[in-house]
PDB file of C-alpha atoms in Angstrom:
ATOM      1  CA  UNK A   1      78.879 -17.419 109.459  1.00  0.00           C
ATOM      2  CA  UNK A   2      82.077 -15.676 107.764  1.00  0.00           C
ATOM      3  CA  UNK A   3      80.758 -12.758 106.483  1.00  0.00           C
ATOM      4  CA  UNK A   4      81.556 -12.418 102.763  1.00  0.00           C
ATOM      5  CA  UNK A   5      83.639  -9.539 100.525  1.00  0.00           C
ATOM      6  CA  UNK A   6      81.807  -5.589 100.830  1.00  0.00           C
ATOM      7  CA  UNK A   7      80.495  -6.321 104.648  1.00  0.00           C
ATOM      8  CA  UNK A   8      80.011  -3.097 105.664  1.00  0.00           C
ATOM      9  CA  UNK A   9      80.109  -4.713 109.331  1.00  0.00           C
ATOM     10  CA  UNK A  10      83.805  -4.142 110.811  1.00  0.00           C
ATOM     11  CA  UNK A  11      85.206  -6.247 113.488  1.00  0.00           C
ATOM     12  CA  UNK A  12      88.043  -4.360 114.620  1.00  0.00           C
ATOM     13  CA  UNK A  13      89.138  -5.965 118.376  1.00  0.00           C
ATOM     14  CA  UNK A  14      92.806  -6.209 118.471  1.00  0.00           C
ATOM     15  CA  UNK A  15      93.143  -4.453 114.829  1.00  0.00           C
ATOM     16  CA  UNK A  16      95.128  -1.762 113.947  1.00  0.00           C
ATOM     17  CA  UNK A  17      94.530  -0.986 110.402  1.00  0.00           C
ATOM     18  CA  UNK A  18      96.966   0.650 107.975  1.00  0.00           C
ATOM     19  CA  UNK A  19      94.916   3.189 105.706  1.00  0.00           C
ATOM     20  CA  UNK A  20      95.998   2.515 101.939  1.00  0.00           C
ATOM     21  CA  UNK A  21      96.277   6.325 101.810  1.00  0.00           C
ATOM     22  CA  UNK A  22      99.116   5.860 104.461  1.00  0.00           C
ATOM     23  CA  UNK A  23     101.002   3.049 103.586  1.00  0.00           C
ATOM     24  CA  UNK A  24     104.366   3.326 101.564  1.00  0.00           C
ATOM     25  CA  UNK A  25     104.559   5.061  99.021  1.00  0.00           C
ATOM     26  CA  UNK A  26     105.989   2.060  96.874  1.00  0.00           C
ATOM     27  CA  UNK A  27     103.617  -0.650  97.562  1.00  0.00           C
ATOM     28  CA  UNK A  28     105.025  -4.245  97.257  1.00  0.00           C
ATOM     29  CA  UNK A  29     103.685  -7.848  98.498  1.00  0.00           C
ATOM     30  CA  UNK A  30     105.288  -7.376 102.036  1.00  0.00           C
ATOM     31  CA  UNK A  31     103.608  -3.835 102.849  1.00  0.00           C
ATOM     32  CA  UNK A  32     101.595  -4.432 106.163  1.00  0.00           C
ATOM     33  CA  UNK A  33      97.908  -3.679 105.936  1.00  0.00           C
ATOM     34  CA  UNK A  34      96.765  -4.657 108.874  1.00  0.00           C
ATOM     35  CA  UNK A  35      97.744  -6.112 112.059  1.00  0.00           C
ATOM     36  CA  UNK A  36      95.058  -8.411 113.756  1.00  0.00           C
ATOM     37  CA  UNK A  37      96.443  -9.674 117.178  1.00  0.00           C
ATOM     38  CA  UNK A  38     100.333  -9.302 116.357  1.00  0.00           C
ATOM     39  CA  UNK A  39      99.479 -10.994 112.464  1.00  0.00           C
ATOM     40  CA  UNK A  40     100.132  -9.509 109.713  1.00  0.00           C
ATOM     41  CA  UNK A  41      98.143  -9.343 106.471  1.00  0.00           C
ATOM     42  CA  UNK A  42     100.408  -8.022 103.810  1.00  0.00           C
ATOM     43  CA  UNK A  43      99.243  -6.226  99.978  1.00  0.00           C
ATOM     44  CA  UNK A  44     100.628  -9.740  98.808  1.00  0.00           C
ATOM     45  CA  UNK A  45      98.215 -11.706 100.340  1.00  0.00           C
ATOM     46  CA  UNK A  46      95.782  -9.171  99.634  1.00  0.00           C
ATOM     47  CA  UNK A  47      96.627  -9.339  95.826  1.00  0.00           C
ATOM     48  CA  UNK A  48      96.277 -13.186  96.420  1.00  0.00           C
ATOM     49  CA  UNK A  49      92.987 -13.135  96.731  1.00  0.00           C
ATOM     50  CA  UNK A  50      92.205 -10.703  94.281  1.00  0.00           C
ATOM     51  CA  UNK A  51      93.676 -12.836  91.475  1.00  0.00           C
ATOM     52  CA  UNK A  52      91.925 -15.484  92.461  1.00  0.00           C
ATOM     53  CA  UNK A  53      87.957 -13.925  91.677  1.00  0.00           C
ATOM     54  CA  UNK A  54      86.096 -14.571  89.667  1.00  0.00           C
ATOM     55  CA  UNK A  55      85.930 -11.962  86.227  1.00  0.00           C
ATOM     56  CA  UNK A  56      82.408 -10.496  87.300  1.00  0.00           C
ATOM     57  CA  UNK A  57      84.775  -8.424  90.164  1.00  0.00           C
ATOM     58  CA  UNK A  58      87.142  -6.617  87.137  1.00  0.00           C
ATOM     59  CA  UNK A  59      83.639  -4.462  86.945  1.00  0.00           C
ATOM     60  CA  UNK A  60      83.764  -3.570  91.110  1.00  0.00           C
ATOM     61  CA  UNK A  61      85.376   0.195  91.677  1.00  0.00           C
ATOM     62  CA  UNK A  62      89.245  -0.631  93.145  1.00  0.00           C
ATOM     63  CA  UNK A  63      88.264   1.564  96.597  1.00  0.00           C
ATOM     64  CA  UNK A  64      84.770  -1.047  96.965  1.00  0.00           C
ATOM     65  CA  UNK A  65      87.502  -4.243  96.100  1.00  0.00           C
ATOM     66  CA  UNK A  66      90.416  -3.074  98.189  1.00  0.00           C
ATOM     67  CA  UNK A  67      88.125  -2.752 101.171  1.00  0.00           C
ATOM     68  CA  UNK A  68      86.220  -5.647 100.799  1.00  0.00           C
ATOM     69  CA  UNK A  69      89.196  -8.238 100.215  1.00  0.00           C
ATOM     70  CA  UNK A  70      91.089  -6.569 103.357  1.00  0.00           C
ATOM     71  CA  UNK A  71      88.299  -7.248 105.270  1.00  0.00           C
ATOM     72  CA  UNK A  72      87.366 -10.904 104.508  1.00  0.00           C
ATOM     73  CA  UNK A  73      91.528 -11.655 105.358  1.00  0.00           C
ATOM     74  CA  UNK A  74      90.694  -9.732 108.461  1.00  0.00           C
ATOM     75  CA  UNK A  75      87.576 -10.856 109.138  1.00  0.00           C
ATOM     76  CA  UNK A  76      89.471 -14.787 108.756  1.00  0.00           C
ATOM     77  CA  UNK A  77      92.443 -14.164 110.834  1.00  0.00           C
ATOM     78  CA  UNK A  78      90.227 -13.041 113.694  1.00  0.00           C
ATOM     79  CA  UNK A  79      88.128 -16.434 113.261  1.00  0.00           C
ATOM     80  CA  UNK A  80      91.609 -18.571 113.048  1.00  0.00           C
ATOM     81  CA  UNK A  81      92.672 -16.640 116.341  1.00  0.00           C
ATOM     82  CA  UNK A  82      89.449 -17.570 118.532  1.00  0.00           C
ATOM     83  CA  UNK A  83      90.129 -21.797 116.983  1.00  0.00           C
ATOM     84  CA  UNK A  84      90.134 -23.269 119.794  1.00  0.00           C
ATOM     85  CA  UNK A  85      91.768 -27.345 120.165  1.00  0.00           C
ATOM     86  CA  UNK A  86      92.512 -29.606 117.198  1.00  0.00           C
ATOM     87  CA  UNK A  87      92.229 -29.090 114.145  1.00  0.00           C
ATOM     88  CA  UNK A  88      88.700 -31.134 112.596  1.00  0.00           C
ATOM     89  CA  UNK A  89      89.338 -34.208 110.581  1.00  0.00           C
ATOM     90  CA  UNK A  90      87.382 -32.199 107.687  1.00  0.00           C
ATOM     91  CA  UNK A  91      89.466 -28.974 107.772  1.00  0.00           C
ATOM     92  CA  UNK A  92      92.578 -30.893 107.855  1.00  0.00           C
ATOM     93  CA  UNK A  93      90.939 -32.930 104.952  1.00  0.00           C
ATOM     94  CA  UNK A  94      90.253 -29.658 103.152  1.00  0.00           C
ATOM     95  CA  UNK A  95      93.481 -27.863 103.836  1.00  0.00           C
ATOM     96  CA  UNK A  96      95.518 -30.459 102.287  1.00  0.00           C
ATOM     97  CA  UNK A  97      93.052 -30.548  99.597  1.00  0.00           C
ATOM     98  CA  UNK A  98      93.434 -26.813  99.154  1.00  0.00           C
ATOM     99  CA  UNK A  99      97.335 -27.137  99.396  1.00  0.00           C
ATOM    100  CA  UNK A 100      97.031 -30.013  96.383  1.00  0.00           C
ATOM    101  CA  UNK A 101      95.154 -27.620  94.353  1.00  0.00           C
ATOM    102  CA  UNK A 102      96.948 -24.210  95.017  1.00  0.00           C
ATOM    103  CA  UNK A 103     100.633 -25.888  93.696  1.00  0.00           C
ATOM    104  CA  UNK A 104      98.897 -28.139  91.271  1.00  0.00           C
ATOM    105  CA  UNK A 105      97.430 -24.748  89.397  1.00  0.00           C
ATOM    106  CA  UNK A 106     100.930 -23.286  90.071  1.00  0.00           C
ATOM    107  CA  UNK A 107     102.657 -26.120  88.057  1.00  0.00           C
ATOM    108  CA  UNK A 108     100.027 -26.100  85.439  1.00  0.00           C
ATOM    109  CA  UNK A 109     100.086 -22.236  84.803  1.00  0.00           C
ATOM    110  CA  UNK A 110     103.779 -22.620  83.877  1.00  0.00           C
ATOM    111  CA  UNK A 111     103.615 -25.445  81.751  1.00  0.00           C
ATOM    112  CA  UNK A 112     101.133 -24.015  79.927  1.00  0.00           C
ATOM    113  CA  UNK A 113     102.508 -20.912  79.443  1.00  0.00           C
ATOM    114  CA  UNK A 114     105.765 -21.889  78.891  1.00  0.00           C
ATOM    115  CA  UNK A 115     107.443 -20.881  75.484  1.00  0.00           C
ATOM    116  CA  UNK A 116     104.251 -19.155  74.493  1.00  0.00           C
ATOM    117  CA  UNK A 117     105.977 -17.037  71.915  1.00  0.00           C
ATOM    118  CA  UNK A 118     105.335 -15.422  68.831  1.00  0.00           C
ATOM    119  CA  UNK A 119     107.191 -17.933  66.743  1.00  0.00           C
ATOM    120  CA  UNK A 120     104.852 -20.519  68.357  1.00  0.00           C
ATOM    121  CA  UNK A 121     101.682 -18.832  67.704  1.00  0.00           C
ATOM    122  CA  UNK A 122     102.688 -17.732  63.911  1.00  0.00           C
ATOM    123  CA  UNK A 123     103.852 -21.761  63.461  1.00  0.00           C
ATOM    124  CA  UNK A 124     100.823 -23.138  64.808  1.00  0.00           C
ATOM    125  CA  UNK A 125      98.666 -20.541  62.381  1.00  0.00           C
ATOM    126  CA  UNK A 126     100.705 -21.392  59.649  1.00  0.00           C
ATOM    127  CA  UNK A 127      99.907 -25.213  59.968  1.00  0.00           C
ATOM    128  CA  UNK A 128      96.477 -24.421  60.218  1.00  0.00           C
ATOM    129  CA  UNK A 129      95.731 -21.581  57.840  1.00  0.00           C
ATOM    130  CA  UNK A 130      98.526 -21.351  55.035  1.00  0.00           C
ATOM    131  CA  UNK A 131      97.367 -23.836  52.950  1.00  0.00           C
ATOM    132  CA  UNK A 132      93.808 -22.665  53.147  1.00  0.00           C
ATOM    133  CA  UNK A 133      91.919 -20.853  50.250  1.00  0.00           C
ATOM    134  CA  UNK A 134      89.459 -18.538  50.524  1.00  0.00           C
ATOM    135  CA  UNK A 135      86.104 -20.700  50.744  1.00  0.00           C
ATOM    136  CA  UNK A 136      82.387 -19.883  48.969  1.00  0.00           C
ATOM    137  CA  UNK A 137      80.048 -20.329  51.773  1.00  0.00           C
ATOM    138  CA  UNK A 138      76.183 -20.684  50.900  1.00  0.00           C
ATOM    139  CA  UNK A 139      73.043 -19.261  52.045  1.00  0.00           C
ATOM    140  CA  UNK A 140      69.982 -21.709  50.815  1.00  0.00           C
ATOM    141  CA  UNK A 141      66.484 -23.038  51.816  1.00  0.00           C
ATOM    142  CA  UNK A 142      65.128 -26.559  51.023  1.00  0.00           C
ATOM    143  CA  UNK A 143      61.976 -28.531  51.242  1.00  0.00           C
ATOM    144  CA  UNK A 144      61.852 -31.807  52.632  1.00  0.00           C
ATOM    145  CA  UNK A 145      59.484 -34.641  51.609  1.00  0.00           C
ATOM    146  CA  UNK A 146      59.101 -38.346  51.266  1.00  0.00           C
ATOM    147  CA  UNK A 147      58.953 -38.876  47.914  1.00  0.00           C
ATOM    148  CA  UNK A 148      60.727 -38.201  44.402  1.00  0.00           C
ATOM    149  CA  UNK A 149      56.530 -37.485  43.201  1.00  0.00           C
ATOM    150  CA  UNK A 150      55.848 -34.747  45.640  1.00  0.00           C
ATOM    151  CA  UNK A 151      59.444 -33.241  45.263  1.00  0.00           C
ATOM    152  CA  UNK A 152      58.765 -32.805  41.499  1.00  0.00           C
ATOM    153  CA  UNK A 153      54.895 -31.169  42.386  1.00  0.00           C
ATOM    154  CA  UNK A 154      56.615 -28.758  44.037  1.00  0.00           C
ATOM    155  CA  UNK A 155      58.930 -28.086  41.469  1.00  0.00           C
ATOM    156  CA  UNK A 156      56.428 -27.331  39.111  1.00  0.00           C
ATOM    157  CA  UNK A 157      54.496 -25.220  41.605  1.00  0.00           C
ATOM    158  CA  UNK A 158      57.738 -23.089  41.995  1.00  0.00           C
ATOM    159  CA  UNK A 159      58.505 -22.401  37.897  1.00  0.00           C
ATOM    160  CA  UNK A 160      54.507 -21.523  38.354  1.00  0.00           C
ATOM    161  CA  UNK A 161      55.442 -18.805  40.753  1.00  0.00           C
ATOM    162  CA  UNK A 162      54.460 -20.320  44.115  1.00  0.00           C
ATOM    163  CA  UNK A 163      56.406 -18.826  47.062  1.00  0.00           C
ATOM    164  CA  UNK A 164      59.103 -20.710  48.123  1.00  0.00           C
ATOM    165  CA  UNK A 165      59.016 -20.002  51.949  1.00  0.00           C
ATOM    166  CA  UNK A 166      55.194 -20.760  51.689  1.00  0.00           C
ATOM    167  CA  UNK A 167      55.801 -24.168  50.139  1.00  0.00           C
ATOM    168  CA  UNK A 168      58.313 -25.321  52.880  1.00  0.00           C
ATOM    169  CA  UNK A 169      56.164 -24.119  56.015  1.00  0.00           C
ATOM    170  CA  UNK A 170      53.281 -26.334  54.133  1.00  0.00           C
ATOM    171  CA  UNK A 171      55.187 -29.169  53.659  1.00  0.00           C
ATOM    172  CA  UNK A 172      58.984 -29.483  54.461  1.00  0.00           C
ATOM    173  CA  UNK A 173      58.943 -32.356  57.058  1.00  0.00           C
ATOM    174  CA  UNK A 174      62.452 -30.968  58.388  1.00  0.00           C
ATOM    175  CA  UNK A 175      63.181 -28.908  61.245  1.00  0.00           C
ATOM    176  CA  UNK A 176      63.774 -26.054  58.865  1.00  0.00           C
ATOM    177  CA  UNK A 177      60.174 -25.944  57.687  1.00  0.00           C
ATOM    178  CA  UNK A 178      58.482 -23.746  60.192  1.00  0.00           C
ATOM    179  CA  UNK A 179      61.251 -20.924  59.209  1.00  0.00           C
ATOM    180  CA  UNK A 180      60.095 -21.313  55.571  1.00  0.00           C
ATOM    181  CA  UNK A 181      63.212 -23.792  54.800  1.00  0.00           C
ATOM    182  CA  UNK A 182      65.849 -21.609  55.650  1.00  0.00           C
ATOM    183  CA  UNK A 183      69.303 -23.215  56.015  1.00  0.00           C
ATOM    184  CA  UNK A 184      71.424 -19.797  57.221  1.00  0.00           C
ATOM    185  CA  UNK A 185      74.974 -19.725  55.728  1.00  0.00           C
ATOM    186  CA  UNK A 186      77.019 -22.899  55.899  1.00  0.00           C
ATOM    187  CA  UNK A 187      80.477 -24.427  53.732  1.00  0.00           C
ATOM    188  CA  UNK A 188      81.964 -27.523  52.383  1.00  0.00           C
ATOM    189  CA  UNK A 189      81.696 -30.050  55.247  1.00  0.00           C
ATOM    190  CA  UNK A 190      78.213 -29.278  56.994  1.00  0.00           C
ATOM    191  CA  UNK A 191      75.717 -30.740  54.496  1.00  0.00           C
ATOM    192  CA  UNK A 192      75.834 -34.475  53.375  1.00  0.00           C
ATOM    193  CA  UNK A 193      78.555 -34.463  49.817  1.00  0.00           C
ATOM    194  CA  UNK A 194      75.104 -34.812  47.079  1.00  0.00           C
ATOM    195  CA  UNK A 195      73.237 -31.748  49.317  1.00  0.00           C
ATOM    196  CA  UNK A 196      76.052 -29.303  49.414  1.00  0.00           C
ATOM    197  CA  UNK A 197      77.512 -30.478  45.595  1.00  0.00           C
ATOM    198  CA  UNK A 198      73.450 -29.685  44.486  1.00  0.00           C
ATOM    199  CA  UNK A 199      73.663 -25.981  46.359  1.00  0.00           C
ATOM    200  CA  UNK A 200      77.616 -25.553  45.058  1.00  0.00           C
ATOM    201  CA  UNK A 201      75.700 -26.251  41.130  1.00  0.00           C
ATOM    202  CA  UNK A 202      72.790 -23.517  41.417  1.00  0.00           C
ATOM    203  CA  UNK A 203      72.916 -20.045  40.604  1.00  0.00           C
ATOM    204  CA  UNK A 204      71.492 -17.326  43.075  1.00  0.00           C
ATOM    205  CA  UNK A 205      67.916 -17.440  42.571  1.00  0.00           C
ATOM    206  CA  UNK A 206      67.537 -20.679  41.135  1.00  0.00           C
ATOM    207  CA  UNK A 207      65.894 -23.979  42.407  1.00  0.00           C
ATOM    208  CA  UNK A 208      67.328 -27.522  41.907  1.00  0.00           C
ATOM    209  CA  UNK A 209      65.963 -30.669  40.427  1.00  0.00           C
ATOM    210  CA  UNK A 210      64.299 -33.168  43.483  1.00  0.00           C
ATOM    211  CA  UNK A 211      67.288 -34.679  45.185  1.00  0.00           C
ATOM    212  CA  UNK A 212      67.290 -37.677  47.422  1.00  0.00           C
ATOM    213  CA  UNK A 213      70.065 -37.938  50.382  1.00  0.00           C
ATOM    214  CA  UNK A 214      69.626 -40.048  53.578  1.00  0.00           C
ATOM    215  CA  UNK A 215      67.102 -37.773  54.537  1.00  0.00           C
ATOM    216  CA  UNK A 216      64.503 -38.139  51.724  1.00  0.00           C
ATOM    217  CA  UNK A 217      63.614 -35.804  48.961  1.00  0.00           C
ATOM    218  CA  UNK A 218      64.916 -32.181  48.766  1.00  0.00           C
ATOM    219  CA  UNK A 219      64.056 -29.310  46.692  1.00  0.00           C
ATOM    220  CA  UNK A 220      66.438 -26.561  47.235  1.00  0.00           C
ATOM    221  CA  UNK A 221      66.818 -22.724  46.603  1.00  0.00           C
ATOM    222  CA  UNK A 222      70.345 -20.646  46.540  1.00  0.00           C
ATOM    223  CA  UNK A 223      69.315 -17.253  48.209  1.00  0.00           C
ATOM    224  CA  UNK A 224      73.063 -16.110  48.710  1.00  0.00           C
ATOM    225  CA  UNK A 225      76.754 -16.906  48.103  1.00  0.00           C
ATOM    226  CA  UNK A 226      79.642 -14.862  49.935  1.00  0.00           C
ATOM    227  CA  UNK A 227      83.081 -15.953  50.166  1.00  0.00           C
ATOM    228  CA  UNK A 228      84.834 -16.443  53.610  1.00  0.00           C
ATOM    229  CA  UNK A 229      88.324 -15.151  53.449  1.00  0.00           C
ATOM    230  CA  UNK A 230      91.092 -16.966  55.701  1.00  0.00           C
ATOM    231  CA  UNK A 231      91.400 -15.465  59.210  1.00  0.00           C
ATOM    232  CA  UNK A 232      93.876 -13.106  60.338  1.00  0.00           C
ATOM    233  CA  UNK A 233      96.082 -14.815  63.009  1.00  0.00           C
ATOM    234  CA  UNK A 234      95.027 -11.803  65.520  1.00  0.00           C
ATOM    235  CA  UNK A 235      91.556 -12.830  64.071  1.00  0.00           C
ATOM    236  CA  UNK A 236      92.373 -16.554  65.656  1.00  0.00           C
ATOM    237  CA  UNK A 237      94.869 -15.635  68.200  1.00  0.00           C
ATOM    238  CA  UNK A 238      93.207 -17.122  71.876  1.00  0.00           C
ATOM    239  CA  UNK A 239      92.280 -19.747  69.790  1.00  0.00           C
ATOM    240  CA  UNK A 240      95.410 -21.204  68.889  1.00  0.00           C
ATOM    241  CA  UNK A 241      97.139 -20.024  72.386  1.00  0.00           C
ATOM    242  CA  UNK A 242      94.468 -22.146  74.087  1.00  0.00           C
ATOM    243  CA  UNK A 243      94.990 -25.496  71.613  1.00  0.00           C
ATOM    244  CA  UNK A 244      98.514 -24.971  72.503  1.00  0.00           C
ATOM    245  CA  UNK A 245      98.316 -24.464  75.910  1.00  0.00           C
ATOM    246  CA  UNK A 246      96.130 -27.318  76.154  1.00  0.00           C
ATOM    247  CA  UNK A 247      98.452 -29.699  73.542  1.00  0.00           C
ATOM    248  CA  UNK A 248     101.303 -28.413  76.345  1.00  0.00           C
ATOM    249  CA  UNK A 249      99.026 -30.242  79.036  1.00  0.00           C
ATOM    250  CA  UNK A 250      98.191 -33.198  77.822  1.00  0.00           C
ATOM    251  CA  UNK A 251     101.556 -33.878  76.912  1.00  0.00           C
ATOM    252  CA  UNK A 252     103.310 -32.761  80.034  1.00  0.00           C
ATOM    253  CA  UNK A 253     100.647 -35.197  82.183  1.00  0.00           C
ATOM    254  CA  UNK A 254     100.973 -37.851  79.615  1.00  0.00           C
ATOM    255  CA  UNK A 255     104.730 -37.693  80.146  1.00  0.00           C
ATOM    256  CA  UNK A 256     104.010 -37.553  84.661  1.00  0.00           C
ATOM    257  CA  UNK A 257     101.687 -40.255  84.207  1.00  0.00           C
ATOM    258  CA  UNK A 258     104.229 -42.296  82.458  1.00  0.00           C
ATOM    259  CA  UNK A 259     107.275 -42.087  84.281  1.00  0.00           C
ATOM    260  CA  UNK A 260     105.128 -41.968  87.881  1.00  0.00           C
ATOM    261  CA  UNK A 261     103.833 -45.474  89.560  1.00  0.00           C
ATOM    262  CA  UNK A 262      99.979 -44.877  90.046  1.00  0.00           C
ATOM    263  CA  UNK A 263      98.162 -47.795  92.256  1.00  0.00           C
ATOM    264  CA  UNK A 264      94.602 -47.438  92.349  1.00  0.00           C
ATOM    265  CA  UNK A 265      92.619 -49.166  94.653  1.00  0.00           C
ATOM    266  CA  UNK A 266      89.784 -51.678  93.869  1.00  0.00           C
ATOM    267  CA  UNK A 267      86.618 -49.622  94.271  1.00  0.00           C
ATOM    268  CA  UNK A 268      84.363 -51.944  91.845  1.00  0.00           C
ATOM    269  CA  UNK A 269      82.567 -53.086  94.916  1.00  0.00           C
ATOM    270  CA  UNK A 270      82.219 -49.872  96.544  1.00  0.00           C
ATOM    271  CA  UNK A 271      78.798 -47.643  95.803  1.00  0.00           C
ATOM    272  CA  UNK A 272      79.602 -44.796  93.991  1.00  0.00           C
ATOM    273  CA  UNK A 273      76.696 -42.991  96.232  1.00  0.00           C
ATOM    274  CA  UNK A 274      79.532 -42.944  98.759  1.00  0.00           C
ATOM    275  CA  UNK A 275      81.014 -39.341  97.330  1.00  0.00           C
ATOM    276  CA  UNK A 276      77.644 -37.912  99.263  1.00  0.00           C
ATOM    277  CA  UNK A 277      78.287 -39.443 102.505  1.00  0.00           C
ATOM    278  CA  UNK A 278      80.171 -36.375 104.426  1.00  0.00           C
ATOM    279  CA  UNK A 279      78.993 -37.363 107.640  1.00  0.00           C
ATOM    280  CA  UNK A 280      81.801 -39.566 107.663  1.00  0.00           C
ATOM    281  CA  UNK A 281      84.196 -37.131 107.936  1.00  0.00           C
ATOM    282  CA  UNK A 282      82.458 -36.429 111.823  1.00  0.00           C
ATOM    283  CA  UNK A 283      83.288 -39.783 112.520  1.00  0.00           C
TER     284      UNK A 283
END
């Protein structure tokens, strides 16, 4: 089996290694690295490979990476040198496959990048966040029950002093109810219109009137208000590159799709269960 990046195992027969310490002193893509049987494997294809791990190797020390990437190229080229006869109907499956995907990702990476500028990020912030005025947000508990009779016993339980957090984990029948009724912090648009117009009418510290939604009968308490200021575009940056990058791709495939004839074969009486078969590729 093809031993993976960090092998401290070297196969060296018909190597000869250039040491990074060694090599020019300006590096560039063509700068030979090694030599494995009169092949060459080059910092560019080196530097390949690197940009295509995963983000858990940014935290691997550059001598441990450098190492371990030249050796899995070496390690490959010395298994493509012993291949023996035709290629296999899988590998020459997979290595059009692999071609398909390496120049599709090519393509995609500069359409979606393209024109990325700062005019285009400040544009699509100011369509989004201009307009937009500072909003109150709300930190409240309720207590859910069936009816208007036991929402207004509670009621008068609370102006009597009972504890508020007690009452819900007693006999809120919503979710919230274990955790004493506790909503957390929420704006315009989360709650049904009556819940979140009740909570926008209290005052810190007070309790509302039993009010019925879909849900049945609430009580409610205001704990908190704090107002959420409109984001910075730094503050909202990725965000907006990635709805534009991926507004740039939709378009760009809707417009391929479009002007490209696509014939798609029957497969409605074909099992789906097929995908699983790879032993057919050894036939």
């Amino acid at each position: 089996m093809l031993r993976t990046l960090f092998s401290t195992t070297i196969l060296v027969t018909g190597l000869a290694l250039t040491s990074p310490a060694t090599a020019q002193d300006t590096p560039s893509p063509e700068t030979v690295m090694a030599t494995v049987g009169g092949t060459d494997i080059t910092l560019g294809h080196m530097l390949a490979v690197r940009a295509a791990l995963p983000e858990q190797f940014d935290q691997t020390p550059p001598d441990a990476l450098f190492s371990g990437v030249l050796e899995q190229l070496i390690q490959q080229e010395l298994l493509v040198q012993a291949h023996d006869g035709e290629m296999s109907r899988a590998a020459a499956l997979r290595l059009e496959n692999e071609r398909r995907a390496v120049l599709a990702a090519d393509v995609a990476e500069g359409v979606v990048n393209a024109d990325m500028t700062e005019e285009r990020l400040q544009a699509a912030y100011d369509a989004q966040y201009a307009g937009q005025e500072d909003q109150t947000e709300y930190k409240a508990a309720h207590i859910l029950v069936e009816t208007e009779e036991e929402a207004q016993k509670l009621v008068a339980e609370l102006e009597g002093g009972a504890n508020f957090a007690a009452l819900a984990q007693e006999h809120s029948t919503g979710p919230s109810g274990p955790s004493g009724g506790d909503l957390g912090w929420f704006g315009d648009g989360v709650m049904v219109p009556e819940f979140f117009a009740a909570v926008a009418a209290l005052e810190v510290g007070d309790v509302s009137a039993p009010l019925q939604t879909q849900f049945g009968w609430h009580v409610i308490q205001l704990n908190e208000t704090r107002v959420k200021e409109r984001p910075t575009l730094d503050a909202v940056r990725e965000d907006l590159a990635n709805t534009l990058r991926r507004d740039a791709f939709n378009a760009f495939m809707t417009e391929r799709e479009a002007a490209t004839e696509i014939v798609r074969s029957d497969s409605s009486t074909m099992d789906p269960a097929v995908i699983n078969q790879t032993d057919l590729l050894e036939n």
